[in-house]
PDB file of C-alpha atoms and ligand atoms in Angstrom:
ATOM      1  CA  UNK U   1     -88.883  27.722  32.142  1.00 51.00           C
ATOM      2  CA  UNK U   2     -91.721  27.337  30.071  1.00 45.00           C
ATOM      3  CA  UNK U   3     -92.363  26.738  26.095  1.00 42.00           C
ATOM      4  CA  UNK U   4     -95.657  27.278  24.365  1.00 44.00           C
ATOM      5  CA  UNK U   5     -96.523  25.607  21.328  1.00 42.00           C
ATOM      6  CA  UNK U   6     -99.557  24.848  19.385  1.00 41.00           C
ATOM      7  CA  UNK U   7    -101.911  21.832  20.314  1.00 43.00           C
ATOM      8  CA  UNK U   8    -104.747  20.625  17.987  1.00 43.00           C
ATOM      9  CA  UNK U   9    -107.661  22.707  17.917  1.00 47.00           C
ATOM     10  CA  UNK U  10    -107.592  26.443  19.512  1.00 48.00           C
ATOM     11  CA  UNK U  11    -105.970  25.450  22.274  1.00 57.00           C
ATOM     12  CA  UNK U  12    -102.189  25.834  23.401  1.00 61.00           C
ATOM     13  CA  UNK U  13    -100.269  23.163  24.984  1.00 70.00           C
ATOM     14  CA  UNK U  14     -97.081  24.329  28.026  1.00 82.00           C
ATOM     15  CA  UNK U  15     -94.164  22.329  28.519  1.00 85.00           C
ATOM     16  CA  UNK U  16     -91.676  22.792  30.378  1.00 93.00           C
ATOM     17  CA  UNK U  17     -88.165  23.385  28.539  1.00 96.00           C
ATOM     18  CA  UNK U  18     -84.692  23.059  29.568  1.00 97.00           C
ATOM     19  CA  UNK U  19     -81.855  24.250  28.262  1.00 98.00           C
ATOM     20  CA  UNK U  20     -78.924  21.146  27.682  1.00 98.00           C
ATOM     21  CA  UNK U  21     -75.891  20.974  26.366  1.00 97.00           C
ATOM     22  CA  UNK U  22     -75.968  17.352  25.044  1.00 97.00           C
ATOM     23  CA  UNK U  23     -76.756  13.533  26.151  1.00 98.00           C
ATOM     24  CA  UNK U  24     -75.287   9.946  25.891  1.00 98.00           C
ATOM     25  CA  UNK U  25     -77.587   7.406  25.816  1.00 98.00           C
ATOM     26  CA  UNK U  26     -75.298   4.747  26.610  1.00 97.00           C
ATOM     27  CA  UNK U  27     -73.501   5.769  29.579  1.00 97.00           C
ATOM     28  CA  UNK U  28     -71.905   3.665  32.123  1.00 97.00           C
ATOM     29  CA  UNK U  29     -70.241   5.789  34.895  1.00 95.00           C
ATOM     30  CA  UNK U  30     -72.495   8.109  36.608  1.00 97.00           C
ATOM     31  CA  UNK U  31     -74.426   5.668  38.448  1.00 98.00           C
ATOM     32  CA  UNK U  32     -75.632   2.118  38.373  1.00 98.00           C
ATOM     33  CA  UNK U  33     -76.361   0.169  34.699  1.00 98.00           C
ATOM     34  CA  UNK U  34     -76.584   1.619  31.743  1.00 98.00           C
ATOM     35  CA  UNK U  35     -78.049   5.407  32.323  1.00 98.00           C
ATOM     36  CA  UNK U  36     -78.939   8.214  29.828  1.00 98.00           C
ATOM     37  CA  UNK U  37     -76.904  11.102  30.793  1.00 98.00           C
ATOM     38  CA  UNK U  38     -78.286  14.330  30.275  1.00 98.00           C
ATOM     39  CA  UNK U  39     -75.974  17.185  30.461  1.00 98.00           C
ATOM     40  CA  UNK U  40     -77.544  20.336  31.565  1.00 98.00           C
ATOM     41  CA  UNK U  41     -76.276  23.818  30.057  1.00 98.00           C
ATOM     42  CA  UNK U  42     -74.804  26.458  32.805  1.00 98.00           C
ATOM     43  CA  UNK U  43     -72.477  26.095  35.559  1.00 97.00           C
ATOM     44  CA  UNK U  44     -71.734  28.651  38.538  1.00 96.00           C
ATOM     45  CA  UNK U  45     -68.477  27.396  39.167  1.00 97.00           C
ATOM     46  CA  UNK U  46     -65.156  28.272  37.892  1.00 95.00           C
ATOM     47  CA  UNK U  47     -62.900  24.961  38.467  1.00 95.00           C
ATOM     48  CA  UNK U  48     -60.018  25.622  36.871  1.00 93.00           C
ATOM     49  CA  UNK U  49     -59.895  22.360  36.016  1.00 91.00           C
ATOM     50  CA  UNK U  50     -63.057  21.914  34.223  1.00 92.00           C
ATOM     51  CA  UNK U  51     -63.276  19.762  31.234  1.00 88.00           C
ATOM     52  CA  UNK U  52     -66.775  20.803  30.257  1.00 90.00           C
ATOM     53  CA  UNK U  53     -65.687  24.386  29.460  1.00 91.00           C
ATOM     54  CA  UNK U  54     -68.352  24.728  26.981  1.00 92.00           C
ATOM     55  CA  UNK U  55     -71.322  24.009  29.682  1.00 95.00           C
ATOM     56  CA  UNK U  56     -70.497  27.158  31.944  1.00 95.00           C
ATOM     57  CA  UNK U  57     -72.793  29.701  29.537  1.00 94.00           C
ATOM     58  CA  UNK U  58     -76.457  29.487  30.577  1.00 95.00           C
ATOM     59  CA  UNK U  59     -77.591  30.580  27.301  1.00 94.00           C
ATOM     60  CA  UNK U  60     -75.677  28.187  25.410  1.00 95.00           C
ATOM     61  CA  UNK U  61     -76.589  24.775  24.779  1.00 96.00           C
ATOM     62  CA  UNK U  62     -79.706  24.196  23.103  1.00 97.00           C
ATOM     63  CA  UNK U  63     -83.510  23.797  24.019  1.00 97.00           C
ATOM     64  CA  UNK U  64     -85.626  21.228  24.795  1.00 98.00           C
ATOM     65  CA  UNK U  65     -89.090  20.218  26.043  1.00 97.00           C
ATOM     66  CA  UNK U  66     -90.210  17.669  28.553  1.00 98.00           C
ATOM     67  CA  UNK U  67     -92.059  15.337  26.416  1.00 97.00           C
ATOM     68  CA  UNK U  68     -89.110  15.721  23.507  1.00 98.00           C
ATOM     69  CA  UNK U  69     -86.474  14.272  26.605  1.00 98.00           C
ATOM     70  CA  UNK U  70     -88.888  11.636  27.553  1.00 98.00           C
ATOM     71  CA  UNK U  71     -89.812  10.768  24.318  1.00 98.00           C
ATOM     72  CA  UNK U  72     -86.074  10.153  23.231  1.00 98.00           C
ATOM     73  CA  UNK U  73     -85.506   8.565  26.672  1.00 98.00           C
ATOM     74  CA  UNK U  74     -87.768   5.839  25.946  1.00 98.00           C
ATOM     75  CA  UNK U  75     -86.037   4.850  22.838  1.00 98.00           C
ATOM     76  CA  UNK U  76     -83.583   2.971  24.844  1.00 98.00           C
ATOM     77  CA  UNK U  77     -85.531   2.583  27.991  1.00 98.00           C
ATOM     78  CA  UNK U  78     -85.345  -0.977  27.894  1.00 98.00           C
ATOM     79  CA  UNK U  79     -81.430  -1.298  27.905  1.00 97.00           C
ATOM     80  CA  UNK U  80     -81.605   0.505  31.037  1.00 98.00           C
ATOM     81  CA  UNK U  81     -84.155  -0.894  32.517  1.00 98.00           C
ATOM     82  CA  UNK U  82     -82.620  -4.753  32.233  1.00 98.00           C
ATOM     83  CA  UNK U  83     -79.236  -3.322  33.997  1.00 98.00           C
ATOM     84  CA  UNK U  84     -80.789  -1.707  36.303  1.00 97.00           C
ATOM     85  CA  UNK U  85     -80.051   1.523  34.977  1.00 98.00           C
ATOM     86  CA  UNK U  86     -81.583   5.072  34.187  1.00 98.00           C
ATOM     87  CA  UNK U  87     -81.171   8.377  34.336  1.00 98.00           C
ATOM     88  CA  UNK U  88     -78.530  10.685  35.157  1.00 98.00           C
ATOM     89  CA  UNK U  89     -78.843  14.907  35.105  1.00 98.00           C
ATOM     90  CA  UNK U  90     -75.360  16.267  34.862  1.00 98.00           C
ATOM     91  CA  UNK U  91     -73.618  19.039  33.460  1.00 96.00           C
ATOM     92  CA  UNK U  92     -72.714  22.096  34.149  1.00 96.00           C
ATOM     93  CA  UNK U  93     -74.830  22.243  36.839  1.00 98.00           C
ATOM     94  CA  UNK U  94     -78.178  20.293  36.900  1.00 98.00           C
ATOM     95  CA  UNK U  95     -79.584  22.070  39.974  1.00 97.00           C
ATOM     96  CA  UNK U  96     -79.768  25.465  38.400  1.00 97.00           C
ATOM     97  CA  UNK U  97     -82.691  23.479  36.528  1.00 97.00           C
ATOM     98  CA  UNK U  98     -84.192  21.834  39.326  1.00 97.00           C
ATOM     99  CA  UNK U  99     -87.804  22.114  38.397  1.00 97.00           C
ATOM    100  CA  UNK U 100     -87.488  20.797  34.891  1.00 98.00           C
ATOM    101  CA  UNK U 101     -85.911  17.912  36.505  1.00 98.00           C
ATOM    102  CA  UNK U 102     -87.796  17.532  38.936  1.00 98.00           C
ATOM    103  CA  UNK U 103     -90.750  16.513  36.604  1.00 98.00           C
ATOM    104  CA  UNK U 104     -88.131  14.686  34.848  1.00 98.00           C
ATOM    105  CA  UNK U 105     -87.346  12.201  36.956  1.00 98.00           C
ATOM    106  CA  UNK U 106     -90.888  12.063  37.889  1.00 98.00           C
ATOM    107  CA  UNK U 107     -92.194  10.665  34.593  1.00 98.00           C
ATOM    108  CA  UNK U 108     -89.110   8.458  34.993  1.00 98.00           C
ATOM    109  CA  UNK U 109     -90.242   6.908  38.293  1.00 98.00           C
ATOM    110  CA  UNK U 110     -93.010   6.418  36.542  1.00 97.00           C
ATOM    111  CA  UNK U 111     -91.439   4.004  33.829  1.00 96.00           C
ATOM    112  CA  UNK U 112     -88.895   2.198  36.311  1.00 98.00           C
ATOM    113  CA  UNK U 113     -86.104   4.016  35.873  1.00 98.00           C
ATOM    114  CA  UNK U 114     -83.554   4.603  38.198  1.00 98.00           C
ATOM    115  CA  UNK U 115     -82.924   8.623  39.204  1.00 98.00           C
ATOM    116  CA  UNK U 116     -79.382  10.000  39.524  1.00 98.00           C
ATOM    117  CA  UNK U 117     -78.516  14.259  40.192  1.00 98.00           C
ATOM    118  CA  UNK U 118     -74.923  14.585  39.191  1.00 98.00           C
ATOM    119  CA  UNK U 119     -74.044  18.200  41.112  1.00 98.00           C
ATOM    120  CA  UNK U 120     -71.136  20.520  42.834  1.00 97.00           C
ATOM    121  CA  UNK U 121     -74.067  21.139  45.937  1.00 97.00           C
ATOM    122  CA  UNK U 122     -73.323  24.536  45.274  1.00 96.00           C
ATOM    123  CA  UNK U 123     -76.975  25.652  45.210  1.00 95.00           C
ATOM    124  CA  UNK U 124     -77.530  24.286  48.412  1.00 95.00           C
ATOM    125  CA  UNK U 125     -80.143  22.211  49.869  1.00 97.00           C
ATOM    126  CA  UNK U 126     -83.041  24.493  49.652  1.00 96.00           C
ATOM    127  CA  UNK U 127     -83.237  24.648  45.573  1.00 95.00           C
ATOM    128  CA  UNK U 128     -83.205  21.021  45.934  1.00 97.00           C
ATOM    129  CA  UNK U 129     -85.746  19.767  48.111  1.00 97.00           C
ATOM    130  CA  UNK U 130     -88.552  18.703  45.900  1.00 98.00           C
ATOM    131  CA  UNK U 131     -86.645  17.401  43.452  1.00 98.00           C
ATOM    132  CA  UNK U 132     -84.420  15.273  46.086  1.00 98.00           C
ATOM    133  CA  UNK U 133     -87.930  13.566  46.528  1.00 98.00           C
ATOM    134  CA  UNK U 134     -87.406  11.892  43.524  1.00 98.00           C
ATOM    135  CA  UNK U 135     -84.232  11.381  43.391  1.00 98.00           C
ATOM    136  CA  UNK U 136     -82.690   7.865  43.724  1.00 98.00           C
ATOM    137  CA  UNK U 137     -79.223   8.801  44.150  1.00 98.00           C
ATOM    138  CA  UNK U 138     -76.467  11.530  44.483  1.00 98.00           C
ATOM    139  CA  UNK U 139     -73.529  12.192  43.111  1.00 98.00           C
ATOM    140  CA  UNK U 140     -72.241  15.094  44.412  1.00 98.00           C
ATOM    141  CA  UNK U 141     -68.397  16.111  43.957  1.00 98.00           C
ATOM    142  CA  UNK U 142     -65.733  17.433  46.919  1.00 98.00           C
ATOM    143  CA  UNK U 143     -63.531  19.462  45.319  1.00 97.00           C
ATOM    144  CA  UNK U 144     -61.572  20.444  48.463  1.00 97.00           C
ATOM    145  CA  UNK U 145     -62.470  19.906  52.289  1.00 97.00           C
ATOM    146  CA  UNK U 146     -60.352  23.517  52.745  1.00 96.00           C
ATOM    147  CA  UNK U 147     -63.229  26.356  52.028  1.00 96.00           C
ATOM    148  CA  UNK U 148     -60.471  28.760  51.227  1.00 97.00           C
ATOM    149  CA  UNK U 149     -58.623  26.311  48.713  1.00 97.00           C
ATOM    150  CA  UNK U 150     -62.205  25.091  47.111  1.00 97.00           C
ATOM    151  CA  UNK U 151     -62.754  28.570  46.696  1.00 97.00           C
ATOM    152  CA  UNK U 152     -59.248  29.295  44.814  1.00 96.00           C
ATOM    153  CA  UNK U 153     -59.997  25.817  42.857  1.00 96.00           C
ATOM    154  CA  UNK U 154     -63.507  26.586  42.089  1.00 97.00           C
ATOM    155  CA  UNK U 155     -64.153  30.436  42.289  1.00 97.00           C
ATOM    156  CA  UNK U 156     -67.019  29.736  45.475  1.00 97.00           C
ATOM    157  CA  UNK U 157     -66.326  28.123  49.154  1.00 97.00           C
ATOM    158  CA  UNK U 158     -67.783  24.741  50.181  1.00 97.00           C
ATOM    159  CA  UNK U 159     -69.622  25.188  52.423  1.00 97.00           C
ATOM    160  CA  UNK U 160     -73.382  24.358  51.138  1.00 97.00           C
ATOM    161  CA  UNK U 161     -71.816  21.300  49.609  1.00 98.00           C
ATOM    162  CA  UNK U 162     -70.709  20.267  52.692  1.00 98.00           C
ATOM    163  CA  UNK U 163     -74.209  20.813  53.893  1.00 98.00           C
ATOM    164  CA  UNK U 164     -76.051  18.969  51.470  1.00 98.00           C
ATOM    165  CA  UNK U 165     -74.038  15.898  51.961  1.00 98.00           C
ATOM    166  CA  UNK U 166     -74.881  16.010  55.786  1.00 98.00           C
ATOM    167  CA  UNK U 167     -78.614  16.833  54.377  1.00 98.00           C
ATOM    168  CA  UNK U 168     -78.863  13.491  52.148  1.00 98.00           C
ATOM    169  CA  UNK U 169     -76.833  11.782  54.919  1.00 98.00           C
ATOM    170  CA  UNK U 170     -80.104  12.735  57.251  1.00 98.00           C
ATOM    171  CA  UNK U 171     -82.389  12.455  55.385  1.00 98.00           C
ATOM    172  CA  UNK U 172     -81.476   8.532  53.634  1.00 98.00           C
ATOM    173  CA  UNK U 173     -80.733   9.511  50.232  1.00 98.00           C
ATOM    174  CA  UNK U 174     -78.455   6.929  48.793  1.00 98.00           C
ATOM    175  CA  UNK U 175     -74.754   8.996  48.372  1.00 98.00           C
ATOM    176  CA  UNK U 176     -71.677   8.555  45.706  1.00 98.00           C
ATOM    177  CA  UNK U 177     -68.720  11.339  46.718  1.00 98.00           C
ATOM    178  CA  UNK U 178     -66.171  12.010  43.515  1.00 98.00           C
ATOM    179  CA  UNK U 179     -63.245  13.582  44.452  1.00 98.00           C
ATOM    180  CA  UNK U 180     -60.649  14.927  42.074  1.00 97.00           C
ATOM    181  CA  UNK U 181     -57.113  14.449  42.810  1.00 97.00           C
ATOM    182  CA  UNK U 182     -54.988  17.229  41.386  1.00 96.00           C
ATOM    183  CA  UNK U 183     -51.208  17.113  42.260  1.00 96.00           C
ATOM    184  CA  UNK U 184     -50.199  19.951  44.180  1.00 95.00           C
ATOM    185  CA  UNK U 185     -54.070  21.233  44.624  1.00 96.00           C
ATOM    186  CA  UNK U 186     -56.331  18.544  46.571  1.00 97.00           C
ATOM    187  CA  UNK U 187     -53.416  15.950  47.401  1.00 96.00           C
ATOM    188  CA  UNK U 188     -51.952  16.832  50.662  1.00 93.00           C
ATOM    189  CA  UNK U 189     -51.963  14.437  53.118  1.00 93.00           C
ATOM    190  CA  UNK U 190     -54.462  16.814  55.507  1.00 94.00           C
ATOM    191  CA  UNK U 191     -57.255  17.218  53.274  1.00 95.00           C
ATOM    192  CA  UNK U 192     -57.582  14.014  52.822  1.00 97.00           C
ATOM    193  CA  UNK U 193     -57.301  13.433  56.539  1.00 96.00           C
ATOM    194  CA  UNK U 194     -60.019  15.774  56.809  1.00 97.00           C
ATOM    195  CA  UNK U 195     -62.356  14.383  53.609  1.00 98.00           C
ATOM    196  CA  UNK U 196     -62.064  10.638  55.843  1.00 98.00           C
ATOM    197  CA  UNK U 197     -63.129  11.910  58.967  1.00 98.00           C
ATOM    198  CA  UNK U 198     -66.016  14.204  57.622  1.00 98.00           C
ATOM    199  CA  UNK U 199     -67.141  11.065  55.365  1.00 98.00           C
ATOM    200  CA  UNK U 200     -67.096   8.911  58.135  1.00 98.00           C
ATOM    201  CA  UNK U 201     -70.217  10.594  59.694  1.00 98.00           C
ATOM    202  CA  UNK U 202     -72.487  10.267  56.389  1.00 98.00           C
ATOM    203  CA  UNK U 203     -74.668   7.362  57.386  1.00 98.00           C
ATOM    204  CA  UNK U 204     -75.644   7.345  53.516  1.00 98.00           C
ATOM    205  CA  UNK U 205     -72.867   7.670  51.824  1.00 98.00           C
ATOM    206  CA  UNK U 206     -72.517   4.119  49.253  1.00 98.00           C
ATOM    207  CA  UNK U 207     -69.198   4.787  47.175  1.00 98.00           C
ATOM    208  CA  UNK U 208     -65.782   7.462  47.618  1.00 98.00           C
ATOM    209  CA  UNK U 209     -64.660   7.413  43.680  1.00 98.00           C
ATOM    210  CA  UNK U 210     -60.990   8.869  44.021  1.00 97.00           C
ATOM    211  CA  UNK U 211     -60.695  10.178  40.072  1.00 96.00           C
ATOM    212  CA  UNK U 212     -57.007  11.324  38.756  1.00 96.00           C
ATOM    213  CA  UNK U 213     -56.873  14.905  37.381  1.00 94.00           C
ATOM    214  CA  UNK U 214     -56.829  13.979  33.689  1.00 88.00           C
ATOM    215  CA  UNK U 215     -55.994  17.254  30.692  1.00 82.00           C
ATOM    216  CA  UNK U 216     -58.489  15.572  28.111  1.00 80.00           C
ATOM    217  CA  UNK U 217     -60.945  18.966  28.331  1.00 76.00           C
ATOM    218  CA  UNK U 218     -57.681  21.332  27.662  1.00 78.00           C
ATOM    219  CA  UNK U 219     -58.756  21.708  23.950  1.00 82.00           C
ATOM    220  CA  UNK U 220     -62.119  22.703  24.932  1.00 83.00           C
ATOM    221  CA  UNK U 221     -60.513  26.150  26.650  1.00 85.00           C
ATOM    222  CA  UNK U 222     -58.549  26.704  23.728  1.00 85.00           C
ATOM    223  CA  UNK U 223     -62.060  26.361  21.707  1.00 85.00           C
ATOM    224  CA  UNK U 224     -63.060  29.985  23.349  1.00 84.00           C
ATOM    225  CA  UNK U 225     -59.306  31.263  22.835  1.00 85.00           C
ATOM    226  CA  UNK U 226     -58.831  30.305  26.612  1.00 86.00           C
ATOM    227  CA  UNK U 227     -55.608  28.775  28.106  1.00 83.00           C
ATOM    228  CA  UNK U 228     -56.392  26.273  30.598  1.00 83.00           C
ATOM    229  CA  UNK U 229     -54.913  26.891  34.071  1.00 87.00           C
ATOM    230  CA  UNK U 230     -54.214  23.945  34.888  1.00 88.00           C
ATOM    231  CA  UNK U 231     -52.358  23.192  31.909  1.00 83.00           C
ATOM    232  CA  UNK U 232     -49.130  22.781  33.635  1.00 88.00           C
ATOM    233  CA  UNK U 233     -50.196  20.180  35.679  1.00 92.00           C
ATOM    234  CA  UNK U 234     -49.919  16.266  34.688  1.00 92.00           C
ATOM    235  CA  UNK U 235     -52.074  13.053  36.390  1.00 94.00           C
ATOM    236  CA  UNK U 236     -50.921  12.228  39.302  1.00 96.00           C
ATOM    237  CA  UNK U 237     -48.859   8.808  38.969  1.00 96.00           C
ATOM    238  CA  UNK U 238     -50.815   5.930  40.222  1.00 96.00           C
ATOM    239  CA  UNK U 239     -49.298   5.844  43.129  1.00 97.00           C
ATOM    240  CA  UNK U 240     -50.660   8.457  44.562  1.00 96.00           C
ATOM    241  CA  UNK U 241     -53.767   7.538  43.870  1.00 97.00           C
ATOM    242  CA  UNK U 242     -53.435   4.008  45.677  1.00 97.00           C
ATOM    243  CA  UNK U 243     -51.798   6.250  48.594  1.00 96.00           C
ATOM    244  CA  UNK U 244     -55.286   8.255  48.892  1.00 97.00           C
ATOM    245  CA  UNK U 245     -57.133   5.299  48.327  1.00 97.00           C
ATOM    246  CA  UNK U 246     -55.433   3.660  50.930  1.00 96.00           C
ATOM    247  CA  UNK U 247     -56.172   6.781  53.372  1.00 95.00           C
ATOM    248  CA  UNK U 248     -59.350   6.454  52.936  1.00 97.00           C
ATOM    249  CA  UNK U 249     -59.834   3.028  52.966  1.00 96.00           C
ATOM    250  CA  UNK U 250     -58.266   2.475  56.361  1.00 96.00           C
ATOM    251  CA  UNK U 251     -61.354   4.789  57.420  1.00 96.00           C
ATOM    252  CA  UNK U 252     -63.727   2.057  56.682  1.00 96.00           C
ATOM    253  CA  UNK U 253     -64.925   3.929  53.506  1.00 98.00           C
ATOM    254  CA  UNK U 254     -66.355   2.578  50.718  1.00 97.00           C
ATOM    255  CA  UNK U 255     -63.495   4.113  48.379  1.00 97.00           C
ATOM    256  CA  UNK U 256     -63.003   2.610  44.787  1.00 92.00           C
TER     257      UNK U 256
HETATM  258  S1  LIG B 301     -68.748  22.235  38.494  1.00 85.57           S
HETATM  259 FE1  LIG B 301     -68.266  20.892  36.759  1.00 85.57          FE
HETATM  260  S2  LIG B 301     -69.003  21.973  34.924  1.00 85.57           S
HETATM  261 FE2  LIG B 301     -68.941  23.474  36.611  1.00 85.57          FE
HETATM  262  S3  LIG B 301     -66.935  24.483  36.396  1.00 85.57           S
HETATM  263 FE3  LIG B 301     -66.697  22.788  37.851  1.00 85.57          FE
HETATM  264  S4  LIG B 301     -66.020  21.015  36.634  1.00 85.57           S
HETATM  265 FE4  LIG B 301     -66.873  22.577  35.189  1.00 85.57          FE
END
């Protein structure tokens, strides 16, 4: 998308403009260091999970320009640039804004940062291509290795995630896979069997980050006089996460 505005002079000045739904500039879990986490407005998944409920409209959010990101960017650039940090798109879902952050993460090559694209894979690998160039690493979530359960978990199959894993795998581009474990949804013993043995082929693939199902996004579906669907679920007890950790582990995988 693009956003005129007056320059000096006659002239008018184009930037690029994305739509967001907010940032933290101090964030510490979506890649290495400290990272400025942008989180991009729209989302073409249903999870019924989701604890960014509020990210899913595509005209929600707000607006912003290129140079406005950057500029506010560089405020802090030096904390992330002495931990070895950066920048992290997220969301909703960053790839439905590809270009934008494509040119993004260019101009923050450019300054030493460190690239992350937070995404579902649900776009696919062809949307992403270009912007993949300049991309450091990916996080990319599994939601369920079963197309027809990802599908009633997520309202879409899996199988272009599946795909762009195997792409990055190919192709060298550094690889973190989140998985949510959601008692009675993605915690049989088989899926997991299955998420080991199909991980175990990714040649790129740096972490497996097993994260327990947690209800702290509930009051965000209640916000838009939603009930959550997952509301009668609870964490799963950490036992069962050690148990999947433990699965996976015994696979040689890089699981924390
Ligand atoms: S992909 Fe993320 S933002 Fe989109 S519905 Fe799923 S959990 Fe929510």
């Amino acid at each position: 998308m693009l956003f005129s505005a007056p320059s000096m002079g006659c002239r008018t000045m184009t930037y690029p403009i994305a739509r967001i739904h907010s940032v933290e500039t101090f964030g510490t879990l979506d890649g290495p260091g400290i990272r400025y986490v942008i989180f991009f407005q729209g989302c073409p998944l249903r999870c019924l999970y989701c604890h960014n409920r509020d990210t899913w409209d595509t005209g929600g959010g707000r607006s912003i320009t290129l140079p406005d990101l950057v500029a506010d960017i560089r405020k802090y650039q030096d904390f992330y640039l002495a931990s070895g940090g950066g920048v992290t798109a997220s969301g909703g879902e960053p790839a439905l804004q590809a270009t934008f952050i494509q040119e993004l993460f260019s101009q923050c090559r450019e300054i030493g940062l460190h690239t992350a694209l937070d995404t579902s894979g649900y776009t696919g690998v062809g949307p992403l291509k270009d912007l993949l160039l300049v991309t450091d690493l990916v996080l990319l979530d599994i939601k369920h290795m079963h197309s027809d359960k990802h599908r009633q978990l997520t309202g879409v199959g899996n199988q272009r995630t599946l795909e762009l894993a195997q792409y990055l795998s190919r192709q060298g581009i550094p690889l973190w896979v989140r998985y949510i474990l959601i008692p009675g949804y993605t915690d049989d013993p088989g899926a997991i069997i299955k998420l080991a043995e199909f991980l175990t082929k990714l040649d790129s693939l740096q972490k497996v980050l097993i994260l327990p199902y947690h209800t702290m996004g509930v009051y965000k579906w209640e916000e838009f006089g939603l009930r959550n669907p997952l509301s009668h679920v609870s964490p799963p007890p950490p036992e069962a996460v050690v148990k999947v950790k433990q699965i996976l582990a015994g696979s040689n995988l890089p699981v924390e």
